[in-house]
mmCIF file of C-alpha atoms in Angstrom:
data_model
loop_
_atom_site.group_PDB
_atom_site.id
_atom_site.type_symbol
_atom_site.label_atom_id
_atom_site.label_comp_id
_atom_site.label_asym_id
_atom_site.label_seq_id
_atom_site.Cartn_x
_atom_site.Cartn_y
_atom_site.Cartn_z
ATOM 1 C CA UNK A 1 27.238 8.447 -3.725
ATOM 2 C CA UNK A 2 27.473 7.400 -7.618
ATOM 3 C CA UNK A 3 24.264 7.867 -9.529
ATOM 4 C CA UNK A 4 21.764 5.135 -10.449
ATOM 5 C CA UNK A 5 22.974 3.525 -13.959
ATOM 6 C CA UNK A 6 21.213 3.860 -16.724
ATOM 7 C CA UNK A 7 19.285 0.548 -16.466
ATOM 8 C CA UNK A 8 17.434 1.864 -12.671
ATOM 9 C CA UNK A 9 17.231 5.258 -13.842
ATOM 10 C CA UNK A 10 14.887 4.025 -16.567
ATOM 11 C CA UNK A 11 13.025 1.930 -14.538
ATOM 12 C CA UNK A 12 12.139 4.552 -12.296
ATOM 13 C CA UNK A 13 10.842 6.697 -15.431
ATOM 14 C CA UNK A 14 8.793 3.661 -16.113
ATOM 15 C CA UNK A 15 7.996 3.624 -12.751
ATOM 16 C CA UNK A 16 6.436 6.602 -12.658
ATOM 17 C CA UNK A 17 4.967 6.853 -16.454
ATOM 18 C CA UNK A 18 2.527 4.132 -15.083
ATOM 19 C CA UNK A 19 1.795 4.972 -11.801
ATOM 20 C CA UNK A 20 -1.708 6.897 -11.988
ATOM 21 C CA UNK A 21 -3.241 9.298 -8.792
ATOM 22 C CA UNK A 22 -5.972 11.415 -8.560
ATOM 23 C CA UNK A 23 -6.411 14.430 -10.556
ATOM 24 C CA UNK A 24 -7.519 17.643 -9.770
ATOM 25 C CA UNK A 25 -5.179 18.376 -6.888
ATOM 26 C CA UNK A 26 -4.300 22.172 -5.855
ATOM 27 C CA UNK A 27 -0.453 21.045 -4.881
ATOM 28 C CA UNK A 28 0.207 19.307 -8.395
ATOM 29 C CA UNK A 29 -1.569 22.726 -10.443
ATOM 30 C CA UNK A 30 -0.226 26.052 -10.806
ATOM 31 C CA UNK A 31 -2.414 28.579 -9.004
ATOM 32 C CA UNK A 32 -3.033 31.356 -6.717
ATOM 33 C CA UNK A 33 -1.152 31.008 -3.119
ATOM 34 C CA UNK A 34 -2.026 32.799 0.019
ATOM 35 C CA UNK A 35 -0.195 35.910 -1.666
ATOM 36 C CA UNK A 36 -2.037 35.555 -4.736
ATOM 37 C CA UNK A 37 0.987 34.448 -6.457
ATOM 38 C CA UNK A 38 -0.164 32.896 -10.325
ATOM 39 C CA UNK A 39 1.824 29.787 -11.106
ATOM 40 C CA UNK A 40 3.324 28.967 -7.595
ATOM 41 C CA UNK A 41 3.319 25.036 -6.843
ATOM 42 C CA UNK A 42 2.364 24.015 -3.399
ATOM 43 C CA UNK A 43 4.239 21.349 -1.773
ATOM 44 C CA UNK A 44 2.569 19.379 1.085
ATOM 45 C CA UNK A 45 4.770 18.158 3.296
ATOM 46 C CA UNK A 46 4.306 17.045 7.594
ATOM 47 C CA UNK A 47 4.825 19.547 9.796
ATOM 48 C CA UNK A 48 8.438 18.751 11.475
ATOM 49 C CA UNK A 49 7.783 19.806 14.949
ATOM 50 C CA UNK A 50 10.489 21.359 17.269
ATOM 51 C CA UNK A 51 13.760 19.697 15.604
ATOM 52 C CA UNK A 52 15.663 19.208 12.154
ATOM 53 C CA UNK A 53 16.441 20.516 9.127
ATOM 54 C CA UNK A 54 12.385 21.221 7.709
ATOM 55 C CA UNK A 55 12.233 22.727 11.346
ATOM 56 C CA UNK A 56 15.244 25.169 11.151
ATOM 57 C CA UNK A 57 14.248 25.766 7.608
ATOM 58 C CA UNK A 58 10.942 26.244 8.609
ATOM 59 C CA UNK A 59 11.371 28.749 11.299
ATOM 60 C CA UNK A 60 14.050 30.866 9.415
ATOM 61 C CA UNK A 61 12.706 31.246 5.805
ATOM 62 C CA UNK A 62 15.328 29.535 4.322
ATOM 63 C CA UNK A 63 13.234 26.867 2.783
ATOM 64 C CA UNK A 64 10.961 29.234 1.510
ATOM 65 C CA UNK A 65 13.188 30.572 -0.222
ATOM 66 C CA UNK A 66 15.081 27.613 -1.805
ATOM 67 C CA UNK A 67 11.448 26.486 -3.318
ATOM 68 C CA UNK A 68 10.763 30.420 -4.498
ATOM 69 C CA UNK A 69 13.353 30.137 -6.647
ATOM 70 C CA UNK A 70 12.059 27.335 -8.515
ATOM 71 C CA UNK A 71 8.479 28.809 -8.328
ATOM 72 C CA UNK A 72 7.039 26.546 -5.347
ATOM 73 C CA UNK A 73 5.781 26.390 -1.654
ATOM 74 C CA UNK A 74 5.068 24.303 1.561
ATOM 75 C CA UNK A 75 1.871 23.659 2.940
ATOM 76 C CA UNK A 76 2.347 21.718 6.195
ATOM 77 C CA UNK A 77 -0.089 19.395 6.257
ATOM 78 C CA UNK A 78 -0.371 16.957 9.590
ATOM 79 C CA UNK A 79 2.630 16.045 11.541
ATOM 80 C CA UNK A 80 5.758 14.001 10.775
ATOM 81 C CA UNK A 81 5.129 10.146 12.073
ATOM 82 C CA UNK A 82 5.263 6.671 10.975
ATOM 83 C CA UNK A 83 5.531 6.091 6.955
ATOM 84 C CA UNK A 84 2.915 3.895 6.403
ATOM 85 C CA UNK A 85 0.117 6.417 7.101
ATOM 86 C CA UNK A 86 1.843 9.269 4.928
ATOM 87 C CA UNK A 87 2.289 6.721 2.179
ATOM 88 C CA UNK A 88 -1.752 6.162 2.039
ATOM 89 C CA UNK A 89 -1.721 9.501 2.535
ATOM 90 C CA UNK A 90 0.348 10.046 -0.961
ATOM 91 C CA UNK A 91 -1.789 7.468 -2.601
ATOM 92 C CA UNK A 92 -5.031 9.084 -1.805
ATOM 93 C CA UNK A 93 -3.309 12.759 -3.347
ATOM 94 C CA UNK A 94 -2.827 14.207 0.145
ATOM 95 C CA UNK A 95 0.625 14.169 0.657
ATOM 96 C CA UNK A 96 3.598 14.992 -1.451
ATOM 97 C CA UNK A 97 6.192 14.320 0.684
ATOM 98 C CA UNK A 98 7.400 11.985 3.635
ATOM 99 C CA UNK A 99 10.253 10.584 4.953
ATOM 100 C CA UNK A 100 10.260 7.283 6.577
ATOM 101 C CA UNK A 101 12.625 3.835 6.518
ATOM 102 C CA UNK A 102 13.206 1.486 4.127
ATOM 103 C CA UNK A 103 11.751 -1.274 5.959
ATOM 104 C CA UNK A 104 8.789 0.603 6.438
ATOM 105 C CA UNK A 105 8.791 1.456 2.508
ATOM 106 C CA UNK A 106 8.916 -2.375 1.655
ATOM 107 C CA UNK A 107 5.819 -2.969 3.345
ATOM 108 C CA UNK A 108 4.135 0.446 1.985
ATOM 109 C CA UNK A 109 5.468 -0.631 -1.755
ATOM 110 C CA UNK A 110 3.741 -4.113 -1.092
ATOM 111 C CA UNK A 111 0.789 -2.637 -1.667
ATOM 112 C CA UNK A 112 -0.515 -0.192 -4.460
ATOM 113 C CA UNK A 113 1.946 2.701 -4.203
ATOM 114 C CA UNK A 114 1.369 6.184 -5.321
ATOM 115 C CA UNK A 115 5.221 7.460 -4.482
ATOM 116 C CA UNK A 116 8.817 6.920 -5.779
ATOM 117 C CA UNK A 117 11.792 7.721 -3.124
ATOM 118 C CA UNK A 118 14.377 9.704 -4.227
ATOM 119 C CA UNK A 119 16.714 10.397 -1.577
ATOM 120 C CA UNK A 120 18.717 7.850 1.040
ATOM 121 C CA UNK A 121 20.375 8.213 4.416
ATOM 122 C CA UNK A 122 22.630 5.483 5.763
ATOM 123 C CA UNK A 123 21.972 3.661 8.188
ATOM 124 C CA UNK A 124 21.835 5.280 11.687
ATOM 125 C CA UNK A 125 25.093 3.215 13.527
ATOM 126 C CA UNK A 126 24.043 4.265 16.994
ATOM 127 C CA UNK A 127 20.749 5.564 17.197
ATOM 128 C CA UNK A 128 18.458 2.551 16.348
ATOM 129 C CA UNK A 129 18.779 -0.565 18.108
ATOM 130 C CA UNK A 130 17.269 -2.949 20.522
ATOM 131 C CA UNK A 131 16.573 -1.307 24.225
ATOM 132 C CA UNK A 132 16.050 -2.962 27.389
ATOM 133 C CA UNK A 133 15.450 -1.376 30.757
ATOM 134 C CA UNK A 134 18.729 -0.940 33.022
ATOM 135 C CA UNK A 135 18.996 -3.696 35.498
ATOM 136 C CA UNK A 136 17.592 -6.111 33.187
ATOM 137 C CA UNK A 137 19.241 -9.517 32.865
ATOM 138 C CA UNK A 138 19.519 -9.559 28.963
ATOM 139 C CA UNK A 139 22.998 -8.932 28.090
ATOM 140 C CA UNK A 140 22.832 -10.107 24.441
ATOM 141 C CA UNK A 141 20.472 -10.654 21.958
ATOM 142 C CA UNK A 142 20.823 -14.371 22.825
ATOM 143 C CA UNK A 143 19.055 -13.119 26.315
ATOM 144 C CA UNK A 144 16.006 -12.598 24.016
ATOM 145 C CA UNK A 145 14.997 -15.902 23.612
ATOM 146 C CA UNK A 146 11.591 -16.645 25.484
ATOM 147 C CA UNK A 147 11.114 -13.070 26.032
ATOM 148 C CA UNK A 148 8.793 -10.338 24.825
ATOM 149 C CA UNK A 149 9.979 -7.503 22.778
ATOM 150 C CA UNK A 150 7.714 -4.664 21.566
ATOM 151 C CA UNK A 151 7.961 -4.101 17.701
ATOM 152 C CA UNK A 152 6.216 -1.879 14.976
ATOM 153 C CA UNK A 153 4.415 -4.064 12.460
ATOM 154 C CA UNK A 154 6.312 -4.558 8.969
ATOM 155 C CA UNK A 155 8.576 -1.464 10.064
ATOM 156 C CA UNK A 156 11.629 -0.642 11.636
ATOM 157 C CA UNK A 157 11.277 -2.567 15.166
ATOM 158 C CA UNK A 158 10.281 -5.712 13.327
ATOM 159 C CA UNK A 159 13.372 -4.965 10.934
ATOM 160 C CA UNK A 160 15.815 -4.746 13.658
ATOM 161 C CA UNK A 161 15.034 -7.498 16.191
ATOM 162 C CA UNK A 162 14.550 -10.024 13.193
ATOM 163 C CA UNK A 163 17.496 -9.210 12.080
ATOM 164 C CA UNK A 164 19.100 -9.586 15.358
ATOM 165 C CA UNK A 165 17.729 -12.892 15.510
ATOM 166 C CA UNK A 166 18.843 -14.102 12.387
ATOM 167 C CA UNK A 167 22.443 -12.832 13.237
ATOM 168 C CA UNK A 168 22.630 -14.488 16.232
ATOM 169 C CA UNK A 169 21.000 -17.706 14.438
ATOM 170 C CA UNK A 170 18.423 -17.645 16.860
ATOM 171 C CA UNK A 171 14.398 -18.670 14.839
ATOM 172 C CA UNK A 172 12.291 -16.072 15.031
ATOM 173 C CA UNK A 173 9.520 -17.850 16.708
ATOM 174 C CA UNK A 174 11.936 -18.616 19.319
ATOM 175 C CA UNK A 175 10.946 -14.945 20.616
ATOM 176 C CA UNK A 176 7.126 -13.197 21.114
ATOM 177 C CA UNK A 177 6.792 -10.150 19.375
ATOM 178 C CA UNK A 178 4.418 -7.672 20.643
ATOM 179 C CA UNK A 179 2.774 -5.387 18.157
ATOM 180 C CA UNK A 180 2.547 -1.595 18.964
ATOM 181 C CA UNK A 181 2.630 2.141 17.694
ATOM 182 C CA UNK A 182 5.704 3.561 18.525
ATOM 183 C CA UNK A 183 3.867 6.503 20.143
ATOM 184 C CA UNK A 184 2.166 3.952 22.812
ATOM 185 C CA UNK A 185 5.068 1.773 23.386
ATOM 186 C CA UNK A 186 7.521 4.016 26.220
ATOM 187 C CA UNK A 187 4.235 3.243 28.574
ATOM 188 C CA UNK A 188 4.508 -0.344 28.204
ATOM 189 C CA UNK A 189 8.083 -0.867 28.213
ATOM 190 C CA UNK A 190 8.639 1.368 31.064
ATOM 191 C CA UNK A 191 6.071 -0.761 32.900
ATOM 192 C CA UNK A 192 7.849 -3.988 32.477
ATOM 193 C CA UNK A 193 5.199 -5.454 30.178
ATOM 194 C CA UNK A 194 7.462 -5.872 27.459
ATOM 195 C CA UNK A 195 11.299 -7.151 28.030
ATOM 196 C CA UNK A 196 12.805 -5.138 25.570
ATOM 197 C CA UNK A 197 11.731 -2.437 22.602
ATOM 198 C CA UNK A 198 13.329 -2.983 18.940
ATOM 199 C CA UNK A 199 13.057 0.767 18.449
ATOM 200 C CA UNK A 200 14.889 3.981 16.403
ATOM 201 C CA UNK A 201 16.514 7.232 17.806
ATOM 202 C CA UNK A 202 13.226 8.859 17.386
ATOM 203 C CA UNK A 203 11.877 7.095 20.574
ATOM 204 C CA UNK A 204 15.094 5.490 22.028
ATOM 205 C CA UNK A 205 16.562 9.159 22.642
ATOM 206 C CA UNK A 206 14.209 9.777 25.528
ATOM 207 C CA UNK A 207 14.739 6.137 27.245
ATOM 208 C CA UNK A 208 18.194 6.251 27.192
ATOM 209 C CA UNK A 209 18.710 9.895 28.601
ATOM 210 C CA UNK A 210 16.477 9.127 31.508
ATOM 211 C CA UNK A 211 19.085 6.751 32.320
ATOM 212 C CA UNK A 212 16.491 3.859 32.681
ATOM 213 C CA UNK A 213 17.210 1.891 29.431
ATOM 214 C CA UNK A 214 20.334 1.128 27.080
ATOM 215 C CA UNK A 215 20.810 -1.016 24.050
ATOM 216 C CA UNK A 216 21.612 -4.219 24.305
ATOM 217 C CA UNK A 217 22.384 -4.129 20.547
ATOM 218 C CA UNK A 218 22.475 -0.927 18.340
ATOM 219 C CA UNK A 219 22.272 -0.427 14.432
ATOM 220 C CA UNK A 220 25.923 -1.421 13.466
ATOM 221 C CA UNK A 221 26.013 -4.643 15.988
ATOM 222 C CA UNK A 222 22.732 -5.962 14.207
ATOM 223 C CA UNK A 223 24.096 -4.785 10.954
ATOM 224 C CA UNK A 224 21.246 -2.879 9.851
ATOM 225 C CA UNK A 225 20.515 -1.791 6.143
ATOM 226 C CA UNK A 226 17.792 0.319 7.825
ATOM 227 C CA UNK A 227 18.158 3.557 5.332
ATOM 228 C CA UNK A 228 15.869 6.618 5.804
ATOM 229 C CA UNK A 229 14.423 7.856 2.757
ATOM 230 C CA UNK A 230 12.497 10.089 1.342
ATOM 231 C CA UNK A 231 9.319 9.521 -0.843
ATOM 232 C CA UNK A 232 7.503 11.818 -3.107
ATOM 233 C CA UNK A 233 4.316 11.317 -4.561
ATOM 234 C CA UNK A 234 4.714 10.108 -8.254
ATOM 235 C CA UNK A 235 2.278 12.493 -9.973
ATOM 236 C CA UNK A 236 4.220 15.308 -8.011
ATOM 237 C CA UNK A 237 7.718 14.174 -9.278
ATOM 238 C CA UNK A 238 6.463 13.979 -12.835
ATOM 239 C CA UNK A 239 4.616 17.288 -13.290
ATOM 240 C CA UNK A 240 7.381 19.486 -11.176
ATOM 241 C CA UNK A 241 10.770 17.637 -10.925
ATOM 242 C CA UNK A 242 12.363 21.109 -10.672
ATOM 243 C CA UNK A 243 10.633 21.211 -7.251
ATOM 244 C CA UNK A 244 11.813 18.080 -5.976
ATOM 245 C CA UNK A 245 15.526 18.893 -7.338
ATOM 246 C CA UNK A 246 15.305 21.796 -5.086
ATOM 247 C CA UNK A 247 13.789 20.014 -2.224
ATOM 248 C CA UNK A 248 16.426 17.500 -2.536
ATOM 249 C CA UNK A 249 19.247 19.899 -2.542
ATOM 250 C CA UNK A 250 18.398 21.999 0.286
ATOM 251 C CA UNK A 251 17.815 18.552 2.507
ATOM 252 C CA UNK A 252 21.438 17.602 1.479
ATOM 253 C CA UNK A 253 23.232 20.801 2.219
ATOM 254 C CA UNK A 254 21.270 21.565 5.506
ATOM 255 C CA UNK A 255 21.924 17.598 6.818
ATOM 256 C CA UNK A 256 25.151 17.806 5.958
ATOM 257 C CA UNK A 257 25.227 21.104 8.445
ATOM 258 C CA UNK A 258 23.319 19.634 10.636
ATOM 259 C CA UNK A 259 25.574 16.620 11.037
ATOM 260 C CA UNK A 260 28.375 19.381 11.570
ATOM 261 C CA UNK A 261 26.363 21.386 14.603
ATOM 262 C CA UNK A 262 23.417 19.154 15.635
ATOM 263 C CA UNK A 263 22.795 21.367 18.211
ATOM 264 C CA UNK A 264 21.017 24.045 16.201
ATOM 265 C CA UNK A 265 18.913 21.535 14.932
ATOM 266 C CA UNK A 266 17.296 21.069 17.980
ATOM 267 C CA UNK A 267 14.465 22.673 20.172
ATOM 268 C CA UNK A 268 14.315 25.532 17.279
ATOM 269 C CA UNK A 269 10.802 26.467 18.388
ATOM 270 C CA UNK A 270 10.870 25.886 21.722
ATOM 271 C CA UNK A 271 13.290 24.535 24.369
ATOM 272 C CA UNK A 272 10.191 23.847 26.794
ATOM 273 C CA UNK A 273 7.117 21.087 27.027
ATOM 274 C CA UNK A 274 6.945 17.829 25.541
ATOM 275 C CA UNK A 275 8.970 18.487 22.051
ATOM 276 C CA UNK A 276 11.614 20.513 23.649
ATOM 277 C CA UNK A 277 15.040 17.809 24.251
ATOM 278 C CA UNK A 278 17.212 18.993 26.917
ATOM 279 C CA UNK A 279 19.764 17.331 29.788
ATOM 280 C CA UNK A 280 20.963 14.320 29.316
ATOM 281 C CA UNK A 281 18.490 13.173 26.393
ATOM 282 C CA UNK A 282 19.782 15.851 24.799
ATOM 283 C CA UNK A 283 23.454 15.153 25.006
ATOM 284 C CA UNK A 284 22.077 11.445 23.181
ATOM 285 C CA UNK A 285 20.565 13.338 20.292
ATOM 286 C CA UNK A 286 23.686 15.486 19.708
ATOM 287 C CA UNK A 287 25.819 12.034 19.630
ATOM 288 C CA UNK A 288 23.429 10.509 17.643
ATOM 289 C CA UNK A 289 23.093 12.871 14.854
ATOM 290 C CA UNK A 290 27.239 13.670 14.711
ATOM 291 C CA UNK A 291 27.384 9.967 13.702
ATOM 292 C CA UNK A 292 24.184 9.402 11.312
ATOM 293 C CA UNK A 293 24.102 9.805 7.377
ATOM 294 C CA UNK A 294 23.571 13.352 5.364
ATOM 295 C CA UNK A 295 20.273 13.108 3.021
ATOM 296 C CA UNK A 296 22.162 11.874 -0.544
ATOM 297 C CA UNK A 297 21.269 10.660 -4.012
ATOM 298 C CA UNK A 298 19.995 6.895 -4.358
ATOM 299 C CA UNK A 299 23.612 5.062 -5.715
ATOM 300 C CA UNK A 300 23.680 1.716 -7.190
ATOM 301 C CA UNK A 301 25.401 0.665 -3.581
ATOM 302 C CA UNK A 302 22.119 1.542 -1.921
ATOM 303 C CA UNK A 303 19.819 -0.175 -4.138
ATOM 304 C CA UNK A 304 21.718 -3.506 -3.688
ATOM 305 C CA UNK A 305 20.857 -2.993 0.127
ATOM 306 C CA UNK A 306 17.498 -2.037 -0.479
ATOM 307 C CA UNK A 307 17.051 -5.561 -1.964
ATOM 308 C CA UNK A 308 18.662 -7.189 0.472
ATOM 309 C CA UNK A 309 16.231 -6.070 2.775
ATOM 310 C CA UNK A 310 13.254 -6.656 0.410
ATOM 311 C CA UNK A 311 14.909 -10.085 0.110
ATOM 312 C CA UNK A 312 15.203 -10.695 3.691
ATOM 313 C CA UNK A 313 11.253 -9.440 4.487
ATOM 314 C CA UNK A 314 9.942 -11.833 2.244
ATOM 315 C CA UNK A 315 11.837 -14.697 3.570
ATOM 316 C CA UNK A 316 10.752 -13.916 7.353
ATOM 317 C CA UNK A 317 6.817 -13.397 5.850
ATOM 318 C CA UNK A 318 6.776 -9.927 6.271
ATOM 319 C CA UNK A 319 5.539 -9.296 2.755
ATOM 320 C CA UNK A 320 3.738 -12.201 0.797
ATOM 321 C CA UNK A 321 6.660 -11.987 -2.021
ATOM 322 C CA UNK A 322 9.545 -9.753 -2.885
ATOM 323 C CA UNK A 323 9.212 -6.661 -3.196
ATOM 324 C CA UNK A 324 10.692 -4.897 -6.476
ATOM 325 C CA UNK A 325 11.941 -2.183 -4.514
ATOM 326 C CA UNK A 326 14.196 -0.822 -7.989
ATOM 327 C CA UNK A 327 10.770 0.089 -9.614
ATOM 328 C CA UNK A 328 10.084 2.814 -7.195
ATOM 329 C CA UNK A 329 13.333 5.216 -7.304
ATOM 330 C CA UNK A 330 14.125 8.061 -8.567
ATOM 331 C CA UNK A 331 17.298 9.563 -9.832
ATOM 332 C CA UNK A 332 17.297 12.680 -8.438
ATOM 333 C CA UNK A 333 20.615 14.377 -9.783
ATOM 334 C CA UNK A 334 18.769 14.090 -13.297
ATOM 335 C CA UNK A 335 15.725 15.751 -13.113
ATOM 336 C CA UNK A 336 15.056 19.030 -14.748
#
């Protein structure tokens, strides 16, 4: 991807000359680690759980070693899970980094945001899309009118079936939305309490390798600009660029290898209980990943989508107004 121009770049510096957080916080001030080691940066970032590249690099060192070299360290703080609770979580100075959509961001950035993202994966072609239970009599999004589809508010479920609605010029009303965590929505769907589930790889994976649900339209049929980024916490990327340079550079080598051999990626800690992925779910995730998106810098390409989405949000009420999503990135290639 190209760098930002000029114009963006600065307007993420002024983004984040005027963006104030709390002081006084142990991960944005040199001091003594674990080890006792004077000057080293700690990093909080969610834990990643049993798959991915922060898992891998979490298990075999090699993370810790690509932020020793530019004088930092993780703390894992938490778990990995929906955006818009790690973004309050960088506002309040608990967080420095999370990774989340961009759909998800809009709404976060609607607010009073504390962060800046500075990395973008394309959208996932396959692994994101709109599930329905096998057997079921919808057969196109068209299908979905008078049903009830379970969403995620102002995030990536709402993204997707409103913009499968709008593709299909079907009103948005014309369909009942059903607000739920992702977490507590596989009950409900399962149970036939919902039709269908507007719903991402992390959830969808499971569902479709039991062999009980399939898409009735996936992330390039809707023709999703549903990027995954990641955000850092503005005060962070200010005071110790260096450390998000490095963080940025070991996510886009390591996705780029994980795209390659997704199998490594997965089960690293444990190929048993609840986060372990195995059988057929696990054949999913290994065709899911081969075809997603490596971690890269934000182009000027990807901030034209961004606004299209921003655009589209406000003009299905998501957010009260557009969101100036160009305000909030970062051009990673030039930090020092």
């Amino acid at each position: 991807m190209r760098p930002l121009t000029p114009f963006a770049a600065l307007a993420a510096l002024a983004a984040l000359a005027t963006v104030t957080a709390c002081g006084g916080s142990p991960a944005a001030s040199a001091g003594g680690g674990p080890e006792g080691a004077k000057g080293t940066v700690t990093v909080r970032i969610p834990d990643p759980g049993n798959s991915g590249v922060l898992a891998l690099g979490k298990k075999d060192g090699s993370l810790d070693r690509a932020l020793a070299a530019v004088g930092a360290k993780v703390a894992w703080t938490g778990s990995a899970g929906p955006f818009a609770p790690a973004a309050q979580a960088m506002n309040a100075d608990q967080l420095d980094i999370a990774t989340g959509s961009i759909t998800s961001g809009i709404t976060s950035l609607s607010q009073s945001p504390g962060f800046a993202f500075f990395t973008a994966t394309d959208p996932d072609p396959v692994g994101e899309g709109i599930l329905v239970r096998e057997g079921s009599d919808i057969a196109s999004v068209k299908d979905l009118v008078g049903r009830k589809v379970a969403v995620n508010k102002g995030g990536t479920g709402e993204y997707l079936l409103l913009k499968a609605l709008a593709g299909a010029g079907i009103s948005a009303n014309k369909v009942e939305r059903v607000y739920l965590r992702p977490d507590q929505t596989a009950a409900v769907f399962n149970a036939g309490q919902v039709d269908a589930w507007a719903v991402w790889s992390t959830y969808a994976v499971a569902e479709i390798g039991s062999g009980k649900a399939r898409f009735v339209a996936d992330g390039t049929a809707i023709g999703s600009d549903n990027y995954s980024l990641n955000a850092v916490r503005s005060k962070f990327a200010e005071e110790h660029p260096e450390v998000v340079k490095a963080l940025y550079a070991y996510l886009h080598e390591n996705s780029a290898k994980e795209k390659k051999d997704p199998a490594a990626y997965l089960n690293v800690f444990t190929d048993a209980g609840p986060t372990a992925v195995n059988g057929k779910a696990k054949e999913v995730q290994i065709s899911f990943t081969a075809e997603a998106g490596t971690v890269d810098p934000i182009g000027p390409e990807d901030v034209k989508r961004f606004e299209t989405v921003a655009r589209f949000y406000a003009d299905q009420k998501v957010t009260p107004n557009k969101v100036d999503i160009a305000a909030h990135l970062l051009d990673v290639e030039k930090l020092s």
